[in-house]
Short mmCIF file of C-alpha atoms in Angstrom, two decimals:
data_model
loop_
_atom_site.label_atom_id
_atom_site.label_comp_id
_atom_site.label_asym_id
_atom_site.label_seq_id
_atom_site.Cartn_x
_atom_site.Cartn_y
_atom_site.Cartn_z
CA UNK A 94 -0.02 -0.02 -0.01
CA UNK A 95 1.38 3.36 -1.00
CA UNK A 96 1.89 5.93 1.70
CA UNK A 97 -0.31 8.99 1.33
CA UNK A 98 2.67 11.16 2.00
CA UNK A 99 4.93 9.64 -0.64
CA UNK A 100 6.33 12.25 -2.99
CA UNK A 101 4.83 12.33 -6.44
CA UNK A 102 7.47 11.90 -9.19
CA UNK A 103 8.09 15.25 -10.88
CA UNK A 104 9.62 15.73 -14.41
CA UNK A 105 13.02 17.37 -14.17
CA UNK A 106 15.18 19.42 -16.46
CA UNK A 107 18.81 18.92 -17.37
CA UNK A 108 19.92 20.42 -14.01
CA UNK A 109 17.78 18.13 -11.94
CA UNK A 110 15.34 20.94 -11.04
CA UNK A 111 11.61 20.16 -11.25
CA UNK A 112 10.13 21.69 -14.35
CA UNK A 113 8.28 24.80 -13.02
CA UNK A 114 5.04 24.40 -15.10
CA UNK A 115 4.75 20.71 -14.10
CA UNK A 116 5.45 21.39 -10.45
CA UNK A 117 2.83 24.10 -10.41
CA UNK A 118 0.34 21.96 -12.11
CA UNK A 119 0.89 19.02 -9.63
CA UNK A 120 0.43 21.50 -6.73
CA UNK A 121 -2.81 22.88 -8.19
CA UNK A 122 -4.02 19.29 -8.75
CA UNK A 123 -3.73 18.65 -5.01
CA UNK A 124 -5.80 21.78 -4.27
CA UNK A 125 -8.49 20.85 -6.72
CA UNK A 126 -8.51 17.29 -5.36
CA UNK A 127 -9.31 18.71 -1.92
CA UNK A 128 -12.23 20.68 -3.39
CA UNK A 129 -13.46 17.54 -5.07
CA UNK A 130 -13.41 15.58 -1.86
CA UNK A 131 -15.31 18.28 -0.10
CA UNK A 132 -17.76 18.31 -2.99
CA UNK A 133 -18.50 14.62 -2.63
CA UNK A 134 -18.69 14.57 1.19
CA UNK A 135 -20.87 17.64 1.44
CA UNK A 136 -23.26 16.34 -1.20
CA UNK A 137 -23.56 13.07 0.74
CA UNK A 138 -24.30 15.08 3.91
CA UNK A 139 -26.98 17.16 2.08
CA UNK A 140 -28.64 13.90 0.92
CA UNK A 141 -28.68 12.56 4.61
CA UNK A 142 -30.23 15.78 5.83
CA UNK A 143 -32.92 15.66 3.12
CA UNK A 144 -33.69 12.05 3.82
CA UNK A 145 -34.33 12.87 7.48
CA UNK A 146 -36.47 15.87 6.62
CA UNK A 147 -38.15 14.47 3.58
CA UNK A 148 -41.64 14.27 5.26
CA UNK A 149 -41.42 17.86 6.35
CA UNK A 150 -40.89 19.09 2.78
CA UNK A 151 -43.88 20.24 0.82
CA UNK A 152 -42.42 18.62 -2.32
CA UNK A 153 -39.93 16.01 -1.07
CA UNK A 154 -39.61 14.33 -4.54
CA UNK A 155 -38.70 17.71 -6.08
CA UNK A 156 -35.94 17.98 -3.50
CA UNK A 157 -34.52 14.69 -4.51
CA UNK A 158 -34.70 15.78 -8.17
CA UNK A 159 -32.56 18.89 -7.27
CA UNK A 160 -30.08 16.72 -5.42
CA UNK A 161 -30.00 14.38 -8.41
CA UNK A 162 -29.01 17.20 -10.73
CA UNK A 163 -26.27 18.25 -8.24
CA UNK A 164 -25.08 14.60 -8.18
CA UNK A 165 -24.80 14.35 -11.90
CA UNK A 166 -22.91 17.63 -11.98
CA UNK A 167 -20.59 16.45 -9.23
CA UNK A 168 -19.85 13.23 -11.09
CA UNK A 169 -19.00 15.26 -14.24
CA UNK A 170 -16.64 17.62 -12.37
CA UNK A 171 -14.92 14.92 -10.42
CA UNK A 172 -14.45 12.55 -13.37
CA UNK A 173 -13.67 15.14 -16.04
CA UNK A 174 -11.83 17.50 -13.67
CA UNK A 175 -13.18 20.42 -15.73
CA UNK A 176 -11.73 23.69 -14.41
CA UNK A 177 -12.67 25.96 -17.23
CA UNK A 178 -14.33 29.33 -16.36
CA UNK A 179 -17.65 28.26 -17.93
CA UNK A 180 -17.66 25.14 -15.68
CA UNK A 181 -17.02 27.14 -12.54
CA UNK A 182 -19.66 29.67 -13.52
CA UNK A 183 -22.16 26.83 -14.13
CA UNK A 184 -21.23 25.33 -10.76
CA UNK A 185 -22.08 28.56 -8.98
CA UNK A 186 -25.28 29.00 -10.93
CA UNK A 187 -26.51 25.52 -10.07
CA UNK A 188 -25.81 25.95 -6.42
CA UNK A 189 -27.66 29.29 -6.28
CA UNK A 190 -30.56 27.70 -8.15
CA UNK A 191 -30.66 24.78 -5.61
CA UNK A 192 -30.79 27.34 -2.77
CA UNK A 193 -33.60 29.23 -4.33
CA UNK A 194 -35.45 25.93 -5.07
CA UNK A 195 -35.59 25.31 -1.39
CA UNK A 196 -38.18 28.13 -0.94
CA UNK A 197 -40.43 26.47 -3.51
CA UNK A 198 -40.01 22.85 -2.37
CA UNK A 199 -39.76 23.16 1.43
CA UNK A 200 -42.50 24.06 3.90
CA UNK A 201 -42.82 27.90 4.28
CA UNK A 202 -42.79 27.67 8.01
CA UNK A 203 -39.48 25.73 7.98
CA UNK A 204 -38.00 28.25 5.51
CA UNK A 205 -39.05 31.17 7.77
CA UNK A 206 -37.51 29.46 10.78
CA UNK A 207 -34.15 29.24 8.93
CA UNK A 208 -34.03 25.51 8.19
CA UNK A 209 -31.13 24.23 6.15
CA UNK A 210 -31.33 24.76 2.39
CA UNK A 211 -31.43 21.79 0.03
CA UNK A 212 -27.66 21.88 -0.85
CA UNK A 213 -26.76 22.59 2.78
CA UNK A 214 -22.90 22.98 3.12
CA UNK A 215 -22.59 21.91 -0.58
CA UNK A 216 -23.32 25.58 -1.27
CA UNK A 217 -19.71 26.32 -0.23
CA UNK A 218 -18.14 24.18 -3.03
CA UNK A 219 -18.24 26.91 -5.73
CA UNK A 220 -16.91 29.36 -3.20
CA UNK A 221 -13.97 27.14 -2.56
CA UNK A 222 -13.53 26.42 -6.33
CA UNK A 223 -13.42 30.16 -7.18
CA UNK A 224 -10.88 30.72 -4.30
CA UNK A 225 -8.59 28.11 -5.64
CA UNK A 226 -9.00 29.31 -9.19
CA UNK A 227 -8.31 33.02 -8.73
CA UNK A 228 -7.55 33.64 -5.11
CA UNK A 229 -9.35 35.42 -2.26
CA UNK A 230 -11.03 38.10 -4.35
CA UNK A 231 -12.79 35.54 -6.56
CA UNK A 232 -13.66 33.37 -3.53
CA UNK A 233 -15.09 36.39 -1.76
CA UNK A 234 -17.10 37.44 -4.77
CA UNK A 235 -18.63 33.95 -5.11
CA UNK A 236 -19.42 33.91 -1.45
CA UNK A 237 -21.20 37.24 -1.62
CA UNK A 238 -23.37 35.95 -4.41
CA UNK A 239 -24.34 32.75 -2.52
CA UNK A 240 -25.04 34.92 0.62
CA UNK A 241 -27.34 37.17 -1.38
CA UNK A 242 -29.22 34.08 -2.63
CA UNK A 243 -29.51 32.82 0.91
CA UNK A 244 -31.14 36.04 1.98
CA UNK A 245 -33.57 35.90 -0.97
CA UNK A 246 -34.37 32.24 -0.01
CA UNK A 247 -35.54 33.27 3.46
CA UNK A 248 -37.60 36.12 2.13
CA UNK A 249 -35.28 38.76 3.54
CA UNK A 250 -35.90 37.68 7.07
CA UNK A 251 -32.38 37.23 8.54
CA UNK A 252 -32.34 34.43 11.14
CA UNK A 253 -29.39 33.44 13.34
CA UNK A 254 -28.76 30.25 11.16
CA UNK A 255 -28.73 32.43 8.05
CA UNK A 256 -26.27 34.83 9.66
CA UNK A 257 -24.07 31.88 10.62
CA UNK A 258 -24.05 30.57 6.99
CA UNK A 259 -23.24 33.98 5.64
CA UNK A 260 -20.29 34.47 7.92
CA UNK A 261 -18.92 30.98 7.25
CA UNK A 262 -19.20 31.43 3.51
CA UNK A 263 -17.43 34.79 3.61
CA UNK A 264 -14.68 33.45 5.76
CA UNK A 265 -14.25 30.39 3.56
CA UNK A 266 -13.99 32.45 0.44
CA UNK A 267 -11.53 34.96 1.83
CA UNK A 268 -9.36 32.82 4.01
CA UNK A 269 -9.08 29.83 1.62
CA UNK A 270 -8.37 32.17 -1.34
CA UNK A 271 -5.68 34.00 0.69
CA UNK A 272 -4.14 30.73 1.81
CA UNK A 273 -4.02 29.48 -1.85
CA UNK A 274 -2.29 32.74 -3.00
CA UNK A 275 0.33 32.24 -0.20
CA UNK A 276 0.80 28.68 -1.20
CA UNK A 277 1.39 29.53 -4.91
CA UNK A 278 3.76 32.41 -4.00
CA UNK A 279 5.67 29.99 -1.83
CA UNK A 280 5.93 27.49 -4.71
CA UNK A 281 7.30 30.17 -6.93
CA UNK A 282 9.90 31.28 -4.35
CA UNK A 283 10.95 27.71 -3.86
CA UNK A 284 11.26 27.06 -7.52
CA UNK A 285 13.46 30.16 -7.80
CA UNK A 286 15.65 29.12 -4.90
CA UNK A 287 16.02 25.60 -6.23
CA UNK A 288 16.97 26.94 -9.71
CA UNK A 289 19.57 29.33 -8.33
CA UNK A 290 21.05 26.59 -6.12
CA UNK A 291 21.22 24.15 -9.09
CA UNK A 292 22.83 26.79 -11.28
CA UNK A 293 25.36 27.53 -8.53
CA UNK A 294 26.34 23.88 -8.20
CA UNK A 295 26.69 23.54 -11.96
CA UNK A 296 28.77 26.75 -12.12
CA UNK A 297 31.06 25.52 -9.40
CA UNK A 298 31.61 22.28 -11.20
CA UNK A 299 32.37 24.06 -14.48
CA UNK A 300 34.67 26.49 -12.66
CA UNK A 301 36.79 23.66 -11.40
CA UNK A 302 37.01 22.02 -14.87
CA UNK A 303 37.74 25.31 -16.65
CA UNK A 304 40.36 26.39 -14.11
CA UNK A 305 42.22 23.13 -14.60
CA UNK A 306 42.24 23.38 -18.35
CA UNK A 307 41.21 26.45 -20.40
CA UNK A 308 42.19 29.15 -17.91
CA UNK A 309 45.69 27.60 -17.47
CA UNK A 310 46.23 27.43 -21.25
CA UNK A 311 45.16 31.11 -21.71
CA UNK A 312 47.37 32.25 -18.93
CA UNK A 313 50.35 30.38 -20.44
CA UNK A 314 49.63 31.91 -23.91
CA UNK A 315 49.43 35.38 -22.39
CA UNK A 316 52.71 34.88 -20.49
CA UNK A 317 54.61 33.43 -23.47
CA UNK A 318 53.28 35.99 -25.88
CA UNK A 319 54.50 38.80 -23.62
CA UNK A 320 57.94 37.17 -23.33
CA UNK A 321 58.33 36.56 -27.14
CA UNK A 322 57.01 40.00 -28.23
CA UNK A 323 56.05 41.06 -31.74
CA UNK A 324 52.93 39.48 -33.14
CA UNK A 325 52.96 36.94 -30.34
CA UNK A 326 52.51 39.78 -27.84
CA UNK A 327 49.20 40.76 -29.56
CA UNK A 328 48.08 37.13 -29.44
CA UNK A 329 49.04 37.04 -25.74
CA UNK A 330 47.04 40.26 -25.10
CA UNK A 331 43.95 38.79 -26.72
CA UNK A 332 44.42 35.57 -24.73
CA UNK A 333 44.63 37.68 -21.58
CA UNK A 334 41.40 39.50 -22.38
CA UNK A 335 39.59 36.24 -22.91
CA UNK A 336 41.09 34.81 -19.76
CA UNK A 337 39.62 37.82 -17.76
CA UNK A 338 36.18 37.44 -19.45
CA UNK A 339 36.12 33.68 -18.80
CA UNK A 340 37.02 34.14 -15.23
CA UNK A 341 34.18 36.66 -14.86
CA UNK A 342 31.78 34.22 -16.44
CA UNK A 343 32.90 31.51 -14.09
CA UNK A 344 32.63 33.81 -11.11
CA UNK A 345 29.16 35.11 -11.90
CA UNK A 346 27.63 32.83 -14.50
CA UNK A 347 24.29 33.45 -16.13
CA UNK A 348 21.62 32.76 -13.64
CA UNK A 349 18.79 30.56 -14.95
CA UNK A 350 15.52 32.28 -15.48
CA UNK A 351 13.47 32.23 -12.34
CA UNK A 352 9.85 31.03 -12.16
CA UNK A 353 8.61 34.56 -12.68
CA UNK A 354 10.51 35.06 -15.88
CA UNK A 355 13.31 37.13 -14.27
CA UNK A 356 17.14 37.06 -14.54
CA UNK A 357 20.02 38.48 -12.64
CA UNK A 358 21.20 41.30 -14.80
CA UNK A 359 24.30 41.79 -12.79
CA UNK A 360 25.43 38.16 -13.57
CA UNK A 361 24.59 38.56 -17.29
CA UNK A 362 26.60 41.81 -17.69
CA UNK A 363 29.46 40.32 -15.60
CA UNK A 364 30.34 38.17 -18.62
CA UNK A 365 31.32 41.28 -20.63
CA UNK A 366 34.37 42.00 -18.43
CA UNK A 367 37.78 41.95 -20.15
CA UNK A 368 41.15 43.42 -19.37
CA UNK A 369 39.86 46.75 -20.58
CA UNK A 370 36.25 46.55 -19.42
CA UNK A 371 35.50 46.56 -15.77
CA UNK A 372 31.91 45.55 -14.56
CA UNK A 373 30.81 46.46 -11.02
CA UNK A 374 27.53 46.25 -9.26
CA UNK A 375 25.74 45.22 -6.07
CA UNK A 376 26.80 42.10 -4.27
CA UNK A 377 23.28 40.68 -4.33
CA UNK A 378 21.36 39.54 -7.45
CA UNK A 379 19.54 42.24 -9.37
CA UNK A 380 16.41 40.45 -10.70
CA UNK A 381 14.75 42.10 -13.79
CA UNK A 382 12.29 40.72 -16.32
CA UNK A 383 14.05 38.53 -18.92
CA UNK A 384 13.02 40.74 -21.83
CA UNK A 385 14.58 43.84 -20.13
CA UNK A 386 17.76 41.88 -19.42
CA UNK A 387 18.12 40.97 -23.04
CA UNK A 388 17.58 44.63 -24.08
CA UNK A 389 20.08 45.95 -21.54
CA UNK A 390 22.65 43.29 -22.47
CA UNK A 391 22.39 44.14 -26.11
CA UNK A 392 22.55 47.86 -25.49
CA UNK A 393 25.64 47.54 -23.31
CA UNK A 394 27.38 45.33 -25.86
CA UNK A 395 26.64 47.95 -28.50
CA UNK A 396 28.05 50.66 -26.35
CA UNK A 397 31.24 48.67 -25.65
CA UNK A 398 31.57 48.02 -29.45
CA UNK A 399 31.49 51.76 -29.89
CA UNK A 400 34.24 52.18 -27.29
CA UNK A 401 36.36 49.60 -29.20
CA UNK A 402 35.84 51.37 -32.51
CA UNK A 403 35.76 55.02 -31.69
CA UNK A 404 37.24 55.67 -28.26
CA UNK A 405 40.82 55.24 -29.47
CA UNK A 406 43.59 52.74 -28.82
CA UNK A 407 44.10 51.86 -25.16
CA UNK A 408 40.71 53.27 -24.01
CA UNK A 409 39.19 51.53 -20.99
CA UNK A 410 35.49 51.22 -20.10
CA UNK A 411 33.61 50.81 -16.93
CA UNK A 412 30.12 49.23 -16.60
CA UNK A 413 28.23 50.15 -13.42
CA UNK A 414 25.03 48.39 -12.38
CA UNK A 415 22.81 50.34 -9.88
CA UNK A 416 19.76 48.71 -8.33
CA UNK A 417 17.12 51.30 -7.38
CA UNK A 418 13.67 50.69 -5.97
CA UNK A 419 11.74 50.53 -9.29
CA UNK A 420 14.45 51.31 -11.82
CA UNK A 421 17.63 49.59 -12.97
CA UNK A 422 20.38 51.96 -14.05
CA UNK A 423 23.39 50.79 -16.06
CA UNK A 424 26.18 53.25 -16.91
CA UNK A 425 28.87 52.58 -19.56
CA UNK A 426 31.67 55.11 -19.31
CA UNK A 427 35.01 55.26 -21.10
CA UNK A 428 38.14 57.42 -21.00
CA UNK A 429 38.51 57.69 -24.76
CA UNK A 430 38.47 60.51 -27.27
CA UNK A 431 34.89 61.55 -26.68
CA UNK A 432 32.64 63.29 -29.25
CA UNK A 433 31.77 66.70 -30.49
CA UNK A 434 28.40 68.18 -29.53
CA UNK A 435 25.68 67.14 -31.93
CA UNK A 436 27.66 64.28 -33.52
CA UNK A 437 24.93 61.71 -32.67
CA UNK A 438 22.21 63.81 -34.23
CA UNK A 439 24.37 64.34 -37.39
CA UNK A 440 25.04 60.60 -37.61
CA UNK A 441 21.30 59.78 -37.32
CA UNK A 442 20.42 62.33 -40.14
CA UNK A 443 23.11 60.71 -42.36
CA UNK A 444 21.48 57.27 -41.77
CA UNK A 445 24.13 55.92 -39.37
CA UNK A 446 21.83 54.54 -36.63
CA UNK A 447 24.30 52.80 -34.36
CA UNK A 448 23.35 54.54 -31.14
CA UNK A 449 19.74 55.20 -32.15
CA UNK A 450 18.93 51.60 -33.12
CA UNK A 451 21.37 49.43 -31.22
CA UNK A 452 21.17 51.26 -27.91
CA UNK A 453 18.25 53.71 -27.63
CA UNK A 454 15.84 51.60 -29.71
CA UNK A 455 16.41 48.48 -27.61
CA UNK A 456 15.91 50.28 -24.39
CA UNK A 457 12.87 52.30 -25.43
CA UNK A 458 11.21 48.95 -26.54
CA UNK A 459 11.08 47.93 -22.85
CA UNK A 460 9.92 51.34 -21.62
CA UNK A 461 13.40 52.65 -20.70
CA UNK A 462 15.45 55.71 -21.54
CA UNK A 463 19.05 56.51 -22.61
CA UNK A 464 21.15 59.54 -21.92
CA UNK A 465 24.51 60.08 -23.72
CA UNK A 466 27.00 62.55 -22.30
CA UNK A 467 30.26 63.28 -24.02
CA UNK A 468 32.86 65.92 -24.74
CA UNK A 469 35.99 65.99 -26.89
CA UNK A 470 38.94 64.42 -24.95
CA UNK A 471 36.76 63.67 -21.90
CA UNK A 472 35.28 60.26 -22.88
CA UNK A 473 31.69 59.17 -23.22
CA UNK A 474 29.02 58.07 -20.76
CA UNK A 475 25.92 56.14 -21.75
CA UNK A 476 23.30 55.97 -18.92
CA UNK A 477 20.57 53.40 -19.42
CA UNK A 478 17.48 53.38 -17.21
CA UNK A 479 14.98 50.57 -17.37
CA UNK A 480 11.88 49.86 -15.14
CA UNK A 481 12.20 46.81 -13.08
CA UNK A 482 8.57 45.88 -13.46
CA UNK A 483 6.52 45.91 -16.71
CA UNK A 484 4.58 49.04 -17.11
CA UNK A 485 6.87 51.10 -14.93
CA UNK A 486 8.70 54.31 -15.97
CA UNK A 487 12.35 54.20 -16.94
CA UNK A 488 13.15 57.60 -15.63
CA UNK A 489 14.36 60.67 -17.53
CA UNK A 490 14.62 60.61 -21.28
#
């Protein structure tokens, strides 16, 4: 016999991390299974109550017919596991209709005294279903609708049993919905933590392998090139730059996308470091939507290409990552030849769209802004500002 607490096998990716969509689906399946169990048990309880009060009903057979419809609907939902919006809406409509049918089928004196409705606690099932589907707001909205129908069923005369039912329904919709939201947020945080841990372990393994092979070879080429001189010195310089870049990649790595579609922009830009390019930023990860990370990475690469081509031989560049509350700021500064005022505007009019398309265009596509400051002999600074959340403002233009 299988233990009820035995872990369910979960599909994994190449790093051994559970695939996020599958893990979330399995977690949701457990929530919906709990709703299904409540649905069956509460319907059985409603049938028992009706059997005991059948003689007191004005139309007992009609009551059994209503419960029969709810039984067929319950079988459909449990077997088909239909969670589409129309099915949830139909579920809520059938429960409301069953509550209202009580006024027609039960004895008026029993209704006035606040006797149980035909569906009894089964009326809470669509409330729980809406709470699991869309959280506490949807659960509370469904509970309010059922409560209104309860009041209509007793003819507007609020009795203590009706008040108790209303309070329980509202609490069920709000509390269960809020607990579901907390559960899903915890699942996302756990998936992110597991992904980061797996990426860190993989990076440490690669770092050891690379350090024992590639980095040692590059360091040897750099050293021998400098010793031999001539063309070999240039080869040694290039090998040295690639050694620095590879060390930066090993040290930071590119963090796998988190469950919410975010990446650590600091780690991504860290791979651009070379002997002439210094990348600095916060010690902690700077999580930004993946689309924004790609735009910033492309813009920074374009800015560094401009430094390589136009700043002059021997020019160095610095990339600074700043993590503000709602805005990511990345500055690319060099100590090269700089530019004359109006040079960018002239280049754009002449059809040379390097900065306009490669830098400003990329950033504006994600709601950000770019400011370029330069003067002859004083280098150039490109400041990129991007909102950290979709729909935010990227700051000054």
